[in-house]
Coordinates of C-alpha atoms in Angstrom, one line a residue:
M1 CA 0.0 0.0 0.0
L2 CA 1.2 3.5 -0.9
K3 CA 0.0 6.4 1.3
F4 CA 0.9 10.0 0.8
S5 CA -0.2 12.6 3.3
G6 CA 0.7 16.1 4.4
Q7 CA -0.1 18.2 7.4
P8 CA -2.6 21.0 6.6
A9 CA -0.1 23.7 7.7
V10 CA 2.4 22.7 5.0
P11 CA 2.3 25.5 2.4
K12 CA 0.0 24.7 -0.6
N13 CA 2.8 25.3 -3.1
V14 CA 5.0 22.8 -1.3
Q15 CA 2.2 20.2 -1.2
T16 CA 1.6 20.7 -4.9
S17 CA 5.3 20.3 -5.7
L18 CA 5.5 17.1 -3.8
Q19 CA 2.3 15.8 -5.3
S20 CA 3.8 16.5 -8.8
L21 CA 6.8 14.3 -7.9
V22 CA 4.5 11.5 -6.7
D23 CA 2.5 11.9 -10.0
N24 CA 5.7 11.4 -11.9
A25 CA 6.5 8.0 -10.3
H26 CA 6.6 6.4 -13.8
L27 CA 9.8 8.5 -14.5
L28 CA 11.7 7.3 -11.4
S29 CA 14.5 4.7 -11.5
P30 CA 13.7 1.1 -12.4
Q31 CA 14.5 -0.1 -8.9
L32 CA 12.2 2.5 -7.3
R33 CA 9.4 1.7 -9.8
D34 CA 9.7 -2.0 -8.9
A35 CA 9.5 -1.1 -5.2
L36 CA 6.4 0.9 -5.8
T37 CA 4.8 -2.0 -7.7
F38 CA 5.7 -4.3 -4.9
V39 CA 4.1 -2.2 -2.1
R40 CA 1.0 -1.6 -4.1
T41 CA 0.4 -5.3 -4.6
H42 CA 1.2 -6.6 -1.1
E43 CA -1.3 -5.7 1.7
S44 CA 1.2 -6.4 4.5
V45 CA 3.9 -4.0 3.1
H46 CA 3.4 -0.2 3.1
L47 CA 5.2 2.8 1.8
L48 CA 4.2 5.8 3.9
I49 CA 5.1 9.3 2.8
E50 CA 4.4 12.0 5.4
V51 CA 5.0 15.7 5.0
L52 CA 5.3 17.7 8.2
D53 CA 5.4 21.5 8.8
S54 CA 8.2 21.2 11.3
G55 CA 11.9 22.1 11.2
T56 CA 13.5 24.9 9.3
G57 CA 13.9 24.4 5.6
A58 CA 13.4 20.9 4.1
H59 CA 14.8 17.8 5.7
G60 CA 14.1 14.1 5.2
N61 CA 14.2 10.8 7.0
T62 CA 13.5 7.2 6.0
G63 CA 13.0 4.2 8.3
T64 CA 12.1 0.5 7.8
F65 CA 9.6 -0.9 10.3
V66 CA 8.3 -4.3 11.2
G67 CA 5.4 -5.2 13.5
L68 CA 2.9 -7.9 14.4
P69 CA 0.1 -8.2 11.9
G70 CA -2.4 -5.4 12.5
A71 CA -0.4 -3.7 15.2
P72 CA -0.8 0.1 15.1
A73 CA 3.0 0.7 15.4
G74 CA 6.1 -1.1 14.4
T75 CA 9.7 -1.5 15.4
L76 CA 12.7 -0.3 13.3
A77 CA 14.0 -3.4 11.5
E78 CA 17.5 -2.7 12.9
E79 CA 16.2 -2.6 16.5
A80 CA 14.3 -5.8 15.9
F81 CA 17.4 -7.5 14.7
L82 CA 19.4 -6.4 17.8
S83 CA 16.8 -7.0 20.4
G84 CA 13.9 -9.0 19.1
P85 CA 14.9 -11.1 16.0
A86 CA 11.9 -13.4 16.5
L87 CA 9.8 -10.6 15.0
L88 CA 11.7 -10.8 11.8
L89 CA 11.5 -14.5 11.6
G90 CA 7.7 -14.7 12.1
R91 CA 4.7 -13.3 10.2
H92 CA 4.8 -9.5 10.3
D93 CA 3.6 -6.4 8.6
A94 CA 6.3 -4.1 7.3
A95 CA 6.6 -0.4 6.2
V96 CA 9.0 2.0 4.7
K97 CA 8.2 5.4 6.2
V98 CA 9.5 8.5 4.5
T99 CA 9.2 11.8 6.4
V100 CA 9.8 15.1 4.8
E101 CA 10.0 18.1 7.1
A102 CA 8.9 21.2 5.2
G103 CA 9.0 23.9 7.8
P104 CA 9.2 27.7 7.6
G105 CA 11.4 28.8 4.7
A106 CA 11.1 25.5 2.8
S107 CA 10.7 26.1 -1.0
P108 CA 8.7 23.7 -3.3
V109 CA 11.9 22.7 -5.1
E110 CA 13.8 22.0 -1.8
A111 CA 10.9 19.8 -0.5
S112 CA 10.6 17.9 -3.8
T113 CA 14.4 17.3 -4.0
T114 CA 14.3 16.1 -0.4
L115 CA 11.6 13.6 -1.2
L116 CA 13.3 12.4 -4.4
H117 CA 16.5 12.0 -2.4
E118 CA 14.8 9.9 0.3
L119 CA 13.0 7.7 -2.3
E120 CA 15.9 7.0 -4.5
L121 CA 18.7 6.7 -2.0
H122 CA 16.9 5.2 1.0
A123 CA 13.4 3.9 0.2
A124 CA 14.3 1.9 -2.8
P125 CA 16.9 -0.3 -1.1
A126 CA 14.7 -0.5 2.0
A127 CA 11.7 -1.8 -0.1
L128 CA 14.1 -4.3 -1.7
L129 CA 14.9 -5.7 1.7
L130 CA 11.2 -6.1 2.5
Q131 CA 10.6 -7.7 -0.8
R132 CA 13.4 -10.3 -0.1
L133 CA 12.1 -10.9 3.4
S134 CA 8.6 -11.5 2.0
R135 CA 10.0 -14.1 -0.4
T136 CA 11.9 -16.0 2.4
P137 CA 9.9 -18.6 4.3
E138 CA 8.9 -17.8 7.9
G139 CA 11.4 -19.1 10.4
D140 CA 14.2 -19.3 7.9
D141 CA 17.4 -17.9 9.3
A142 CA 18.1 -16.4 5.9
R143 CA 15.8 -13.6 6.9
L144 CA 18.2 -12.5 9.6
G145 CA 21.0 -12.8 7.1
L146 CA 19.3 -10.4 4.8
V147 CA 18.8 -7.8 7.6
L148 CA 22.4 -8.3 8.7
D149 CA 23.6 -7.6 5.2
R150 CA 21.4 -4.5 5.0
M151 CA 22.7 -3.1 8.3
R152 CA 26.3 -3.7 7.2
R153 CA 25.9 -1.9 3.9
A154 CA 28.0 1.2 3.2
D155 CA 26.1 4.4 3.8
E156 CA 23.7 4.9 0.9
H157 CA 25.1 8.4 0.4
T158 CA 28.3 6.8 -0.8
D159 CA 26.5 4.4 -3.2
L160 CA 27.4 5.6 -6.7
D161 CA 24.6 3.6 -8.3
R162 CA 21.9 5.2 -6.1
Q163 CA 23.3 8.7 -6.5
E164 CA 23.3 8.1 -10.3
Q165 CA 19.7 6.9 -10.3
Y166 CA 18.7 9.9 -8.2
V167 CA 20.0 12.4 -10.7
R168 CA 18.8 10.4 -13.7
S169 CA 15.3 10.4 -12.3
A170 CA 15.4 14.2 -11.8
A171 CA 16.6 14.5 -15.4
R172 CA 13.7 12.3 -16.7
I173 CA 11.2 14.5 -14.9
H174 CA 12.9 17.5 -16.4
A175 CA 12.8 16.1 -19.9
A176 CA 9.1 15.2 -19.6
A177 CA 8.2 18.7 -18.4
A178 CA 9.8 20.5 -21.3
G179 CA 7.4 23.2 -22.7
G180 CA 4.8 22.5 -20.0
G181 CA 3.6 24.4 -17.0
T182 CA 6.0 22.6 -14.7
A183 CA 9.1 23.1 -16.8
E184 CA 10.7 25.8 -14.6
W185 CA 10.1 23.6 -11.4
A186 CA 11.5 20.5 -13.1
A187 CA 14.6 22.5 -14.3
A188 CA 15.2 23.7 -10.7
L189 CA 14.7 20.1 -9.4
L190 CA 17.4 18.8 -11.7
R191 CA 19.8 21.5 -10.7
R192 CA 19.2 21.0 -7.0
A193 CA 19.4 17.2 -7.2
G194 CA 22.7 17.4 -9.0
Q195 CA 24.0 19.8 -6.3
D196 CA 22.7 17.7 -3.5
A197 CA 24.1 14.4 -4.9
T198 CA 27.6 16.0 -5.3
E199 CA 27.7 17.6 -1.9
Q200 CA 26.3 14.5 0.0
F201 CA 28.4 12.0 -1.9
A202 CA 31.7 14.0 -1.4
A203 CA 31.0 14.6 2.3
Y204 CA 30.1 11.0 3.2
E205 CA 32.8 9.6 1.0
A206 CA 35.4 11.7 2.8
K207 CA 34.4 10.5 6.3
S208 CA 33.8 6.8 5.4
K209 CA 35.9 4.3 7.4
D210 CA 36.8 2.6 4.1
V211 CA 38.0 5.8 2.3
D212 CA 40.8 4.9 -0.1
A213 CA 42.9 6.2 -2.9
S214 CA 40.0 5.8 -5.4
S215 CA 37.7 8.1 -3.5
P216 CA 38.6 11.3 -5.4
A217 CA 38.0 9.5 -8.7
R218 CA 34.6 8.4 -7.5
V219 CA 33.7 12.0 -6.7
E220 CA 35.1 13.3 -10.0
W221 CA 33.1 10.6 -11.9
L222 CA 29.8 11.6 -10.3
I223 CA 30.5 15.3 -11.1
A224 CA 31.3 14.4 -14.7
L225 CA 28.2 12.4 -15.0
I226 CA 25.9 15.1 -13.6
T227 CA 27.5 17.6 -15.9
R228 CA 26.7 15.4 -19.0
I229 CA 23.2 14.6 -17.8
S230 CA 22.5 18.3 -17.3
Q231 CA 23.8 19.0 -20.8
T232 CA 22.3 16.2 -22.8
G233 CA 19.6 14.4 -20.9
P234 CA 18.9 11.5 -18.6
D235 CA 20.6 8.8 -20.7
A236 CA 24.0 10.6 -20.9
V237 CA 27.2 8.8 -19.9
A238 CA 30.2 10.3 -18.1
D239 CA 33.4 11.1 -20.1
R240 CA 35.4 8.6 -18.1
P241 CA 35.1 5.0 -16.8
K242 CA 33.0 4.4 -13.7
P243 CA 35.2 3.5 -10.7
G244 CA 34.5 0.3 -9.0
P245 CA 33.2 0.0 -5.4
R246 CA 35.5 0.6 -2.5
Q247 CA 37.0 -2.5 -0.9
A248 CA 36.5 -2.9 2.9
R249 CA 39.7 -3.3 4.8
A250 CA 40.4 -6.9 5.7
R251 CA 40.9 -7.8 9.3
A252 CA 43.7 -10.2 10.4
A253 CA 42.4 -13.7 10.8
V254 CA 42.0 -15.2 14.2
Q255 CA 43.0 -18.8 15.0
A256 CA 39.9 -19.6 17.0
L257 CA 38.7 -23.1 17.7
D258 CA 35.0 -22.1 17.6
A259 CA 32.7 -19.1 17.1
A260 CA 32.7 -18.2 20.8
G261 CA 36.5 -17.8 20.7
L262 CA 36.3 -15.6 17.6
I263 CA 33.6 -13.4 19.1
A264 CA 35.5 -13.1 22.4
R265 CA 38.6 -12.0 20.6
R266 CA 36.8 -9.4 18.5
L267 CA 35.1 -8.0 21.6
T268 CA 38.5 -7.5 23.2
E269 CA 39.6 -5.8 20.0
R270 CA 36.5 -3.5 20.1
V271 CA 35.1 -4.6 16.7
G272 CA 31.5 -3.6 16.0
M273 CA 28.9 -6.3 16.6
L274 CA 27.6 -6.5 13.0
D275 CA 31.1 -7.1 11.7
V276 CA 31.8 -9.7 14.4
V277 CA 28.6 -11.7 13.6
D278 CA 29.2 -11.5 9.8
E279 CA 32.8 -12.8 10.3
A280 CA 31.7 -15.6 12.5
R281 CA 28.9 -16.5 10.0
A282 CA 31.5 -16.7 7.2
A283 CA 34.1 -18.5 9.2
F284 CA 31.9 -21.2 10.7
G285 CA 28.8 -21.3 8.6
L286 CA 26.5 -20.9 11.6
P287 CA 23.0 -19.5 11.5
V288 CA 22.8 -15.8 12.3
G289 CA 20.2 -16.4 15.0
R290 CA 22.6 -18.7 16.8
L291 CA 25.4 -16.2 16.6
L292 CA 23.2 -13.4 17.9
D293 CA 22.3 -15.6 20.9
L294 CA 26.0 -16.4 21.5
Y295 CA 27.0 -12.8 21.3
C296 CA 24.1 -11.3 23.3
R297 CA 23.4 -14.0 25.9
Q298 CA 26.9 -15.3 26.6
L299 CA 29.8 -13.2 25.4
V300 CA 28.4 -9.7 26.3
P301 CA 27.5 -10.8 29.8
A302 CA 30.9 -12.3 30.2
L303 CA 32.4 -8.9 29.2
L304 CA 30.1 -6.9 31.4
A305 CA 31.3 -9.0 34.4
H306 CA 34.6 -7.1 34.2
A307 CA 33.0 -3.6 34.6
P308 CA 32.8 -3.5 38.5
G309 CA 36.5 -4.5 38.7
H310 CA 37.3 -1.2 36.9
G311 CA 35.2 0.8 39.3
L312 CA 32.3 1.1 36.8
T313 CA 29.2 0.6 39.0
D314 CA 26.4 2.7 37.7
V315 CA 24.3 2.0 34.5
V316 CA 25.7 4.8 32.5
Q317 CA 29.3 3.8 33.2
Q318 CA 28.6 0.2 32.3
L319 CA 26.8 1.2 29.2
V320 CA 29.8 3.2 28.1
F321 CA 32.0 0.3 29.0
L322 CA 30.1 -2.0 26.6
N323 CA 29.8 0.6 23.9
H324 CA 33.6 1.0 24.1
H325 CA 33.9 -2.7 23.1
G326 CA 31.6 -2.3 20.1
V327 CA 28.4 -3.4 21.7
P328 CA 25.3 -1.5 20.4
D329 CA 23.1 0.4 22.9
L330 CA 20.1 -2.0 22.6
V331 CA 22.2 -5.1 23.2
A332 CA 24.1 -3.4 26.1
L333 CA 20.9 -2.3 27.8
D334 CA 19.4 -5.8 27.4
A335 CA 22.5 -7.2 29.1
L336 CA 22.3 -4.6 31.9
D337 CA 18.6 -5.5 32.5
A338 CA 19.5 -9.2 32.7
V339 CA 22.3 -8.9 35.3
G340 CA 21.6 -11.4 38.0
T341 CA 19.1 -13.4 36.0
T342 CA 21.4 -15.3 33.6
A343 CA 23.7 -18.2 34.2
P344 CA 27.3 -17.5 35.0
P345 CA 29.4 -16.9 31.9
T346 CA 31.1 -20.0 30.5
V347 CA 33.4 -18.1 28.1
A348 CA 36.3 -15.9 29.0
V349 CA 36.4 -12.4 27.4
A350 CA 39.3 -10.0 28.1
S351 CA 38.5 -6.3 28.6
S352 CA 40.2 -3.4 26.8
W353 CA 39.3 -0.8 29.4
P354 CA 40.3 1.9 30.0
P355 CA 40.7 3.7 26.6
A356 CA 44.3 4.0 25.6
G357 CA 46.1 7.3 26.0
M358 CA 43.2 9.3 27.5
P359 CA 42.2 10.1 31.1
V360 CA 38.6 9.0 31.8
F361 CA 36.1 11.5 33.4
W362 CA 32.4 11.0 34.4
L363 CA 29.7 13.6 34.6
S364 CA 28.0 13.8 38.0
D365 CA 24.3 12.7 38.3
G366 CA 23.4 16.4 38.5
E367 CA 25.3 17.2 35.3
R368 CA 23.9 14.3 33.2
G369 CA 21.1 15.5 31.0
S370 CA 22.0 19.2 31.3
W371 CA 25.7 19.7 30.8
T372 CA 27.0 21.0 27.4
Q373 CA 30.3 22.5 26.3
L374 CA 28.6 25.9 26.6
T375 CA 27.6 25.5 30.3
G376 CA 30.9 25.1 32.0
L377 CA 33.6 22.6 32.8
P378 CA 32.4 19.3 34.4
E379 CA 33.2 19.0 38.1
A380 CA 35.6 16.1 37.5
V381 CA 37.6 18.0 34.9
Q382 CA 37.8 21.1 37.2
R383 CA 39.4 18.9 39.9
A384 CA 41.9 17.3 37.5
G385 CA 45.5 18.4 36.9
G386 CA 47.7 17.8 33.9
I387 CA 45.2 19.0 31.2
E388 CA 47.3 20.3 28.4
H389 CA 46.5 22.1 25.2
G390 CA 45.5 19.6 22.5
S391 CA 45.2 16.6 24.9
L392 CA 42.3 14.2 24.6
L393 CA 39.8 13.4 27.3
Y394 CA 37.2 10.6 27.5
L395 CA 34.1 12.1 29.1
D396 CA 31.0 10.0 29.7
G397 CA 31.9 7.8 26.6
K398 CA 32.7 10.7 24.3
V399 CA 36.1 12.0 23.2
Y400 CA 36.9 15.7 23.6
R401 CA 40.1 17.7 22.8
A402 CA 41.1 20.3 25.3
A403 CA 42.0 23.8 24.3
V404 CA 44.0 25.7 27.0
S405 CA 44.7 29.4 27.1
A406 CA 46.3 31.6 29.8
T407 CA 43.5 34.1 29.4
R408 CA 40.0 33.9 28.0
P409 CA 40.2 34.5 24.3
A410 CA 38.4 37.4 22.8
Q411 CA 36.8 35.2 20.2
E412 CA 35.6 31.7 21.1
P413 CA 34.4 28.8 18.8
R414 CA 30.7 28.6 18.3
S415 CA 30.4 25.1 19.6
T416 CA 32.2 25.6 23.0
R417 CA 33.4 28.2 25.4
F418 CA 36.5 28.7 27.6
F419 CA 36.0 28.5 31.4
P420 CA 38.3 29.0 34.3
H421 CA 40.2 25.8 35.4
P422 CA 40.8 26.1 39.2
V423 CA 43.7 23.7 39.4
S424 CA 45.8 25.2 36.6
G425 CA 44.6 28.8 36.8
S426 CA 44.2 28.8 33.0
Y427 CA 41.1 28.7 30.8
V428 CA 40.0 25.5 29.2
A429 CA 37.4 24.7 26.5
L430 CA 36.4 21.2 25.4
L431 CA 35.9 20.4 21.7
K432 CA 34.0 17.3 20.8
Q433 CA 35.8 15.0 18.4

């Protein structure tokens, strides 16, 4: 089912612009058209597009949800994988929800570009996941494998294929509108989509953990393609070969006798959970569900048992401790809730606490929830000596760099402020890393 709705307060010209985009669905990418056909022909799968009059300018968000049949609300598929995989294995309803915030100052072209961005970059691959899940029998562990692969994917902003289809769709809409009443809107849509694709791809590519020597060539290829499309139409090709996908960095193999030994080693090395489960799946051929149970029910509790020995006794400290070892929030919180109710750990896991090369500080109970870099120095930092300019601090699970000055600077960064540091007599500001 496809449902498109907008809040009454959304400006009429913005609603009209977005409706024009929906009406041109036949001009979208083949993958997105397939997704639209799929949701229209499956009663248990929905594509929900909602336009809100909130925020400033135009912003978008896309989420994939699953829930019990007929339930009024669902759970993010990623959260179900981490904390309730049985929901994915059983019969469920599913939805891809696209939200466009078109608040004060949002222009019709901005809003339409945001919706096209969300549909082509995020909704199309999300609907493909739901399509594959629906074709996989209930109870089949392959469903969890599909969700794992989806969660481990590279950020969709760095997917050259999706960015290419995003711009080509805008170009098809532009070509179809030539000489008509929406020609000006369609031309602006193409210009904005090309700009958005370039800016987003370059920014996300630069900060990708897998950035490599081919990254500049990937950005240059996309710019060249957008230039040709803008000049000659939606079927244009770039004037250079398309670079291949980035290769993820390989991790040194572990000589482990079993999956538990591998997972324990990777927890010590602070490898993220999804990569650990994927590696164990490949190395031992075990079902994803079994590996999730091993990771969440045995290895994480074994790791958590080390926290009190490091003086970490409250929930926030122990949550940070588990996060530091690559354990996601939901899994960590489930482990904390289960303390005292599970059997003693049978597998040894070595801890990598404390963080290397950084002093560890904790906010007080009174500071948590209200402290920011603009409100002052945390009490624990005020009492500490040896804080030097450029040094790193680990504060409540986040890394900050200290800026130290003998006097309060006349001009301060927007994101932080300098405050007196009683121990040193200098002024210190904390910059989040």
